[in-house]
Amino acid sequence: MAAACGAAGIEFIAGTELTAEHNDTEVHLLGYFLDTQNEKLIVEIAKFQSVRQDRIREMVARLNGLNLPLEAESVFCAGQLQITRPPACRARAGEGRTLQNTR
């Protein structure tokens, strides 16, 4: 992404959003201007991504159980590590399907 931005003359700012819980409240932590060479940070972000990927696989399995066939990898390829309507719809459209229940 940084290379594509550079080629287009756009400044690339490395960032992330981490979701956590504090006192039973979901908190979204936003980080900007990250040090992309910081190995400890990269390892910790990879842990968050792994948990999110596992959650997506669980959600996809539930959707499959509702007769809504979808592959987790399609959601990942749709560009996001979350299962919200836009990435799920893009993934389903890429598979020639819609998000309707097919029962």
Short mmCIF file of N, CA, C and O in Angstrom, two decimals:
data_model
loop_
_atom_site.label_atom_id
_atom_site.label_comp_id
_atom_site.label_asym_id
_atom_site.label_seq_id
_atom_site.Cartn_x
_atom_site.Cartn_y
_atom_site.Cartn_z
N MET A 1 0.82 -1.17 0.00
CA MET A 1 0.00 0.00 0.00
C MET A 1 0.87 1.25 0.00
O MET A 1 0.57 2.20 -0.69
N ALA A 2 1.94 1.24 0.80
CA ALA A 2 2.83 2.40 0.86
C ALA A 2 3.43 2.69 -0.51
O ALA A 2 3.52 3.85 -0.92
N ALA A 3 3.82 1.64 -1.23
CA ALA A 3 4.43 1.82 -2.55
C ALA A 3 3.41 2.41 -3.54
O ALA A 3 3.74 3.30 -4.32
N ALA A 4 2.18 1.91 -3.49
CA ALA A 4 1.13 2.42 -4.39
C ALA A 4 0.84 3.89 -4.09
O ALA A 4 0.66 4.69 -5.01
N CYS A 5 0.80 4.24 -2.81
CA CYS A 5 0.57 5.64 -2.44
C CYS A 5 1.73 6.51 -2.94
O CYS A 5 1.50 7.59 -3.50
N GLY A 6 2.96 6.03 -2.72
CA GLY A 6 4.13 6.78 -3.17
C GLY A 6 4.12 7.02 -4.66
O GLY A 6 4.42 8.12 -5.13
N ALA A 7 3.74 5.99 -5.41
CA ALA A 7 3.69 6.11 -6.87
C ALA A 7 2.64 7.13 -7.31
O ALA A 7 2.79 7.77 -8.35
N ALA A 8 1.59 7.29 -6.51
CA ALA A 8 0.53 8.23 -6.84
C ALA A 8 0.76 9.60 -6.23
O ALA A 8 -0.07 10.50 -6.36
N GLY A 9 1.89 9.76 -5.50
CA GLY A 9 2.19 11.05 -4.89
C GLY A 9 1.36 11.32 -3.65
O GLY A 9 1.13 12.47 -3.28
N ILE A 10 0.89 10.27 -3.00
CA ILE A 10 0.06 10.40 -1.81
C ILE A 10 0.87 9.95 -0.60
O ILE A 10 1.53 8.91 -0.64
N GLU A 11 0.81 10.72 0.46
CA GLU A 11 1.52 10.34 1.69
C GLU A 11 0.81 9.16 2.34
O GLU A 11 -0.41 9.19 2.55
N PHE A 12 1.55 8.12 2.63
CA PHE A 12 1.01 6.93 3.30
C PHE A 12 1.24 7.06 4.80
O PHE A 12 2.35 7.36 5.24
N ILE A 13 0.19 6.87 5.57
CA ILE A 13 0.29 6.90 7.03
C ILE A 13 -0.11 5.53 7.54
O ILE A 13 -1.26 5.11 7.38
N ALA A 14 0.84 4.81 8.14
CA ALA A 14 0.54 3.49 8.68
C ALA A 14 -0.36 3.64 9.90
O ALA A 14 -0.13 4.48 10.76
N GLY A 15 -1.41 2.84 9.95
CA GLY A 15 -2.33 2.92 11.08
C GLY A 15 -2.98 1.58 11.36
O GLY A 15 -2.87 0.64 10.58
N THR A 16 -3.66 1.53 12.47
CA THR A 16 -4.38 0.31 12.85
C THR A 16 -5.53 0.67 13.77
O THR A 16 -5.57 1.75 14.35
N GLU A 17 -6.47 -0.24 13.87
CA GLU A 17 -7.56 -0.15 14.84
C GLU A 17 -7.54 -1.45 15.62
O GLU A 17 -7.61 -2.52 15.05
N LEU A 18 -7.44 -1.34 16.92
CA LEU A 18 -7.45 -2.50 17.79
C LEU A 18 -8.71 -2.44 18.65
O LEU A 18 -9.04 -1.38 19.19
N THR A 19 -9.40 -3.55 18.76
CA THR A 19 -10.61 -3.61 19.58
C THR A 19 -10.27 -4.32 20.88
O THR A 19 -9.63 -5.37 20.88
N ALA A 20 -10.71 -3.72 21.97
CA ALA A 20 -10.46 -4.30 23.29
C ALA A 20 -11.71 -4.08 24.14
O ALA A 20 -12.66 -3.42 23.72
N GLU A 21 -11.71 -4.67 25.32
CA GLU A 21 -12.80 -4.44 26.27
C GLU A 21 -12.23 -3.89 27.55
O GLU A 21 -11.18 -4.30 28.01
N HIS A 22 -12.96 -2.94 28.12
CA HIS A 22 -12.59 -2.35 29.40
C HIS A 22 -13.88 -2.15 30.20
O HIS A 22 -14.80 -1.47 29.73
N ASN A 23 -13.95 -2.78 31.37
CA ASN A 23 -15.15 -2.69 32.22
C ASN A 23 -16.42 -3.03 31.44
O ASN A 23 -17.40 -2.29 31.45
N ASP A 24 -16.38 -4.14 30.71
CA ASP A 24 -17.52 -4.62 29.91
C ASP A 24 -17.94 -3.65 28.80
O ASP A 24 -19.07 -3.68 28.32
N THR A 25 -17.05 -2.77 28.39
CA THR A 25 -17.32 -1.84 27.31
C THR A 25 -16.31 -2.07 26.20
O THR A 25 -15.11 -2.14 26.46
N GLU A 26 -16.81 -2.21 24.97
CA GLU A 26 -15.91 -2.38 23.82
C GLU A 26 -15.25 -1.04 23.50
O GLU A 26 -15.92 -0.01 23.43
N VAL A 27 -13.95 -1.08 23.36
CA VAL A 27 -13.16 0.13 23.09
C VAL A 27 -12.38 -0.10 21.80
O VAL A 27 -11.78 -1.15 21.60
N HIS A 28 -12.40 0.90 20.92
CA HIS A 28 -11.65 0.83 19.67
C HIS A 28 -10.47 1.80 19.78
O HIS A 28 -10.65 3.01 19.90
N LEU A 29 -9.27 1.24 19.76
CA LEU A 29 -8.06 2.04 19.86
C LEU A 29 -7.51 2.30 18.47
O LEU A 29 -7.28 1.36 17.70
N LEU A 30 -7.33 3.55 18.13
CA LEU A 30 -6.80 3.91 16.82
C LEU A 30 -5.36 4.34 16.96
O LEU A 30 -5.01 5.11 17.85
N GLY A 31 -4.51 3.80 16.10
CA GLY A 31 -3.10 4.16 16.11
C GLY A 31 -2.67 4.66 14.75
O GLY A 31 -2.99 4.05 13.73
N TYR A 32 -2.00 5.79 14.72
CA TYR A 32 -1.53 6.39 13.47
C TYR A 32 -0.02 6.60 13.53
O TYR A 32 0.55 6.71 14.60
N PHE A 33 0.60 6.68 12.37
CA PHE A 33 2.04 6.90 12.24
C PHE A 33 2.82 5.80 12.97
O PHE A 33 3.76 6.06 13.72
N LEU A 34 2.38 4.55 12.75
CA LEU A 34 3.01 3.41 13.40
C LEU A 34 4.40 3.17 12.85
O LEU A 34 4.67 3.39 11.67
N ASP A 35 5.26 2.67 13.70
CA ASP A 35 6.60 2.28 13.29
C ASP A 35 6.49 0.87 12.69
O ASP A 35 6.43 -0.11 13.41
N THR A 36 6.42 0.78 11.39
CA THR A 36 6.23 -0.51 10.71
C THR A 36 7.46 -1.40 10.76
O THR A 36 7.41 -2.54 10.29
N GLN A 37 8.54 -0.91 11.36
CA GLN A 37 9.74 -1.72 11.52
C GLN A 37 9.88 -2.26 12.95
O GLN A 37 10.79 -3.01 13.25
N ASN A 38 8.96 -1.88 13.83
CA ASN A 38 9.01 -2.29 15.23
C ASN A 38 8.51 -3.74 15.35
O ASN A 38 7.33 -4.01 15.24
N GLU A 39 9.43 -4.66 15.55
CA GLU A 39 9.09 -6.08 15.54
C GLU A 39 8.13 -6.46 16.66
O GLU A 39 7.23 -7.28 16.46
N LYS A 40 8.28 -5.88 17.84
CA LYS A 40 7.36 -6.19 18.94
C LYS A 40 5.94 -5.76 18.59
O LYS A 40 4.98 -6.50 18.83
N LEU A 41 5.79 -4.59 18.00
CA LEU A 41 4.48 -4.09 17.58
C LEU A 41 3.89 -5.01 16.51
O LEU A 41 2.70 -5.36 16.58
N ILE A 42 4.69 -5.41 15.55
CA ILE A 42 4.22 -6.28 14.48
C ILE A 42 3.72 -7.60 15.04
O ILE A 42 2.67 -8.11 14.64
N VAL A 43 4.44 -8.17 16.00
CA VAL A 43 4.03 -9.43 16.63
C VAL A 43 2.70 -9.26 17.35
O VAL A 43 1.80 -10.10 17.24
N GLU A 44 2.54 -8.16 18.08
CA GLU A 44 1.30 -7.94 18.83
C GLU A 44 0.11 -7.71 17.89
O GLU A 44 -0.98 -8.22 18.12
N ILE A 45 0.32 -6.98 16.82
CA ILE A 45 -0.76 -6.76 15.85
C ILE A 45 -1.13 -8.08 15.17
O ILE A 45 -2.30 -8.35 14.92
N ALA A 46 -0.15 -8.91 14.90
CA ALA A 46 -0.42 -10.22 14.30
C ALA A 46 -1.31 -11.06 15.22
O ALA A 46 -2.18 -11.81 14.75
N LYS A 47 -1.13 -10.94 16.54
CA LYS A 47 -2.00 -11.66 17.48
C LYS A 47 -3.44 -11.19 17.36
O LYS A 47 -4.37 -12.00 17.34
N PHE A 48 -3.65 -9.87 17.28
CA PHE A 48 -5.00 -9.33 17.10
C PHE A 48 -5.61 -9.85 15.79
O PHE A 48 -6.78 -10.23 15.75
N GLN A 49 -4.81 -9.85 14.71
CA GLN A 49 -5.31 -10.32 13.42
C GLN A 49 -5.68 -11.79 13.47
O GLN A 49 -6.69 -12.21 12.89
N SER A 50 -4.92 -12.59 14.17
CA SER A 50 -5.20 -14.02 14.29
C SER A 50 -6.53 -14.25 15.00
O SER A 50 -7.35 -15.07 14.57
N VAL A 51 -6.76 -13.52 16.08
CA VAL A 51 -8.02 -13.64 16.81
C VAL A 51 -9.18 -13.22 15.92
O VAL A 51 -10.22 -13.88 15.86
N ARG A 52 -9.01 -12.14 15.18
CA ARG A 52 -10.07 -11.66 14.30
C ARG A 52 -10.36 -12.68 13.19
O ARG A 52 -11.51 -12.94 12.85
N GLN A 53 -9.32 -13.28 12.63
CA GLN A 53 -9.53 -14.30 11.59
C GLN A 53 -10.28 -15.50 12.14
O GLN A 53 -11.17 -16.04 11.48
N ASP A 54 -9.96 -15.90 13.36
CA ASP A 54 -10.69 -17.01 13.99
C ASP A 54 -12.15 -16.66 14.18
O ASP A 54 -13.04 -17.49 13.94
N ARG A 55 -12.44 -15.42 14.61
CA ARG A 55 -13.83 -14.98 14.78
C ARG A 55 -14.57 -14.99 13.45
O ARG A 55 -15.73 -15.39 13.38
N ILE A 56 -13.90 -14.55 12.39
CA ILE A 56 -14.55 -14.55 11.07
C ILE A 56 -14.87 -15.97 10.64
O ILE A 56 -15.97 -16.25 10.14
N ARG A 57 -13.93 -16.90 10.86
CA ARG A 57 -14.20 -18.29 10.49
C ARG A 57 -15.40 -18.85 11.26
O ARG A 57 -16.22 -19.58 10.71
N GLU A 58 -15.52 -18.48 12.54
CA GLU A 58 -16.67 -18.93 13.33
C GLU A 58 -17.98 -18.34 12.79
O GLU A 58 -18.98 -19.03 12.68
N MET A 59 -17.96 -17.05 12.44
CA MET A 59 -19.16 -16.41 11.90
C MET A 59 -19.55 -17.00 10.56
O MET A 59 -20.74 -17.21 10.29
N VAL A 60 -18.57 -17.27 9.72
CA VAL A 60 -18.85 -17.88 8.42
C VAL A 60 -19.46 -19.27 8.61
O VAL A 60 -20.41 -19.63 7.92
N ALA A 61 -18.96 -20.02 9.58
CA ALA A 61 -19.53 -21.35 9.86
C ALA A 61 -20.99 -21.22 10.28
O ALA A 61 -21.83 -22.02 9.86
N ARG A 62 -21.31 -20.20 11.08
CA ARG A 62 -22.70 -19.98 11.48
C ARG A 62 -23.57 -19.62 10.28
O ARG A 62 -24.69 -20.09 10.15
N LEU A 63 -23.04 -18.76 9.40
CA LEU A 63 -23.80 -18.41 8.19
C LEU A 63 -24.01 -19.64 7.32
O LEU A 63 -25.09 -19.83 6.76
N ASN A 64 -22.98 -20.47 7.19
CA ASN A 64 -23.12 -21.71 6.42
C ASN A 64 -24.21 -22.58 7.01
O ASN A 64 -24.99 -23.21 6.28
N GLY A 65 -24.30 -22.62 8.35
CA GLY A 65 -25.34 -23.39 9.03
C GLY A 65 -26.73 -22.86 8.77
O GLY A 65 -27.72 -23.58 8.92
N LEU A 66 -26.84 -21.60 8.36
CA LEU A 66 -28.13 -20.99 8.00
C LEU A 66 -28.38 -21.08 6.50
O LEU A 66 -29.23 -20.36 5.97
N ASN A 67 -27.64 -21.94 5.84
CA ASN A 67 -27.76 -22.14 4.40
C ASN A 67 -27.35 -20.90 3.60
O ASN A 67 -27.94 -20.59 2.57
N LEU A 68 -26.37 -20.17 4.12
CA LEU A 68 -25.77 -19.04 3.41
C LEU A 68 -24.32 -19.39 3.14
O LEU A 68 -23.42 -19.05 3.91
N PRO A 69 -24.07 -20.11 2.05
CA PRO A 69 -22.71 -20.54 1.78
C PRO A 69 -21.77 -19.36 1.53
O PRO A 69 -22.07 -18.47 0.75
N LEU A 70 -20.68 -19.37 2.24
CA LEU A 70 -19.67 -18.32 2.13
C LEU A 70 -18.36 -18.90 2.62
O LEU A 70 -18.34 -19.69 3.56
N GLU A 71 -17.28 -18.54 1.98
CA GLU A 71 -15.94 -18.99 2.38
C GLU A 71 -15.25 -17.85 3.12
O GLU A 71 -15.27 -16.70 2.67
N ALA A 72 -14.64 -18.16 4.26
CA ALA A 72 -13.93 -17.14 5.04
C ALA A 72 -12.85 -16.47 4.19
O ALA A 72 -12.67 -15.25 4.26
N GLU A 73 -12.16 -17.24 3.38
CA GLU A 73 -11.10 -16.67 2.56
C GLU A 73 -11.64 -15.63 1.58
O GLU A 73 -10.95 -14.69 1.23
N SER A 74 -12.90 -15.80 1.15
CA SER A 74 -13.52 -14.80 0.27
C SER A 74 -13.70 -13.49 1.01
O SER A 74 -13.54 -12.42 0.43
N VAL A 75 -14.06 -13.57 2.29
CA VAL A 75 -14.21 -12.36 3.09
C VAL A 75 -12.85 -11.69 3.26
O VAL A 75 -12.71 -10.49 3.11
N PHE A 76 -11.81 -12.51 3.54
CA PHE A 76 -10.47 -11.95 3.68
C PHE A 76 -10.05 -11.28 2.38
O PHE A 76 -9.48 -10.19 2.39
N CYS A 77 -10.33 -11.91 1.25
CA CYS A 77 -9.95 -11.36 -0.05
C CYS A 77 -10.77 -10.14 -0.41
O CYS A 77 -10.37 -9.35 -1.26
N ALA A 78 -11.93 -9.98 0.24
CA ALA A 78 -12.76 -8.80 -0.02
C ALA A 78 -12.13 -7.55 0.59
O ALA A 78 -12.66 -6.47 0.47
N GLY A 79 -11.02 -7.74 1.28
CA GLY A 79 -10.25 -6.59 1.71
C GLY A 79 -10.34 -6.23 3.18
O GLY A 79 -9.74 -5.26 3.60
N GLN A 80 -11.09 -6.99 3.95
CA GLN A 80 -11.21 -6.62 5.34
C GLN A 80 -11.21 -7.86 6.22
O GLN A 80 -11.62 -8.92 5.80
N LEU A 81 -10.76 -7.67 7.44
CA LEU A 81 -10.78 -8.77 8.41
C LEU A 81 -11.94 -8.59 9.37
O LEU A 81 -11.79 -8.63 10.57
N GLN A 82 -13.08 -8.32 8.82
CA GLN A 82 -14.29 -8.23 9.61
C GLN A 82 -15.44 -8.73 8.77
O GLN A 82 -15.37 -8.69 7.56
N ILE A 83 -16.46 -9.24 9.41
CA ILE A 83 -17.58 -9.75 8.65
C ILE A 83 -18.76 -8.81 8.80
O ILE A 83 -19.64 -9.01 9.59
N THR A 84 -18.68 -7.72 8.08
CA THR A 84 -19.78 -6.77 8.03
C THR A 84 -20.43 -6.92 6.67
O THR A 84 -19.92 -7.62 5.79
N ARG A 85 -21.52 -6.28 6.48
CA ARG A 85 -22.25 -6.45 5.24
C ARG A 85 -21.41 -6.16 3.99
O ARG A 85 -21.41 -6.96 3.06
N PRO A 86 -20.65 -5.03 3.89
CA PRO A 86 -19.92 -4.78 2.64
C PRO A 86 -18.93 -5.88 2.25
O PRO A 86 -18.99 -6.38 1.13
N PRO A 87 -18.01 -6.33 3.15
CA PRO A 87 -17.09 -7.37 2.71
C PRO A 87 -17.80 -8.69 2.44
O PRO A 87 -17.43 -9.41 1.51
N ALA A 88 -18.82 -9.01 3.23
CA ALA A 88 -19.55 -10.25 3.00
C ALA A 88 -20.27 -10.18 1.66
O ALA A 88 -20.28 -11.16 0.91
N CYS A 89 -20.86 -9.04 1.35
CA CYS A 89 -21.55 -8.89 0.06
C CYS A 89 -20.57 -8.98 -1.10
O CYS A 89 -20.86 -9.62 -2.11
N ARG A 90 -19.42 -8.31 -0.97
CA ARG A 90 -18.42 -8.39 -2.04
C ARG A 90 -17.95 -9.84 -2.23
O ARG A 90 -17.78 -10.30 -3.35
N ALA A 91 -17.77 -10.55 -1.12
CA ALA A 91 -17.32 -11.94 -1.21
C ALA A 91 -18.39 -12.79 -1.88
O ALA A 91 -18.09 -13.59 -2.75
N ARG A 92 -19.64 -12.61 -1.48
CA ARG A 92 -20.73 -13.39 -2.07
C ARG A 92 -20.88 -13.03 -3.55
O ARG A 92 -21.10 -13.91 -4.37
N ALA A 93 -20.77 -11.76 -3.88
CA ALA A 93 -20.90 -11.36 -5.28
C ALA A 93 -19.79 -11.97 -6.11
O ALA A 93 -20.01 -12.41 -7.24
N GLY A 94 -18.60 -12.04 -5.54
CA GLY A 94 -17.48 -12.67 -6.24
C GLY A 94 -17.70 -14.14 -6.48
O GLY A 94 -17.13 -14.73 -7.39
N GLU A 95 -18.54 -14.75 -5.65
CA GLU A 95 -18.87 -16.17 -5.82
C GLU A 95 -20.16 -16.33 -6.64
O GLU A 95 -20.70 -17.41 -6.74
N GLY A 96 -20.67 -15.22 -7.18
CA GLY A 96 -21.88 -15.26 -7.98
C GLY A 96 -23.14 -15.44 -7.15
O GLY A 96 -24.14 -15.96 -7.61
N ARG A 97 -23.13 -14.96 -5.92
CA ARG A 97 -24.26 -15.12 -5.01
C ARG A 97 -24.64 -13.78 -4.40
O ARG A 97 -23.92 -12.81 -4.51
N THR A 98 -25.75 -13.76 -3.70
CA THR A 98 -26.16 -12.60 -2.91
C THR A 98 -26.21 -13.03 -1.46
O THR A 98 -26.03 -14.19 -1.14
N LEU A 99 -26.49 -12.09 -0.57
CA LEU A 99 -26.56 -12.40 0.85
C LEU A 99 -27.95 -12.87 1.28
O LEU A 99 -28.26 -12.88 2.44
N GLN A 100 -28.78 -13.26 0.37
CA GLN A 100 -30.11 -13.76 0.72
C GLN A 100 -29.99 -15.18 1.25
O GLN A 100 -29.15 -15.95 0.81
N ASN A 101 -30.90 -15.55 2.14
CA ASN A 101 -30.98 -16.92 2.60
C ASN A 101 -31.51 -17.75 1.44
O ASN A 101 -32.55 -17.42 0.86
N THR A 102 -30.82 -18.81 1.08
CA THR A 102 -31.19 -19.59 -0.10
C THR A 102 -32.07 -20.79 0.23
O THR A 102 -32.30 -21.63 -0.61
N ARG A 103 -32.60 -20.87 1.46
CA ARG A 103 -33.49 -21.98 1.80
C ARG A 103 -34.80 -21.87 1.10
O ARG A 103 -35.37 -20.88 0.88
#
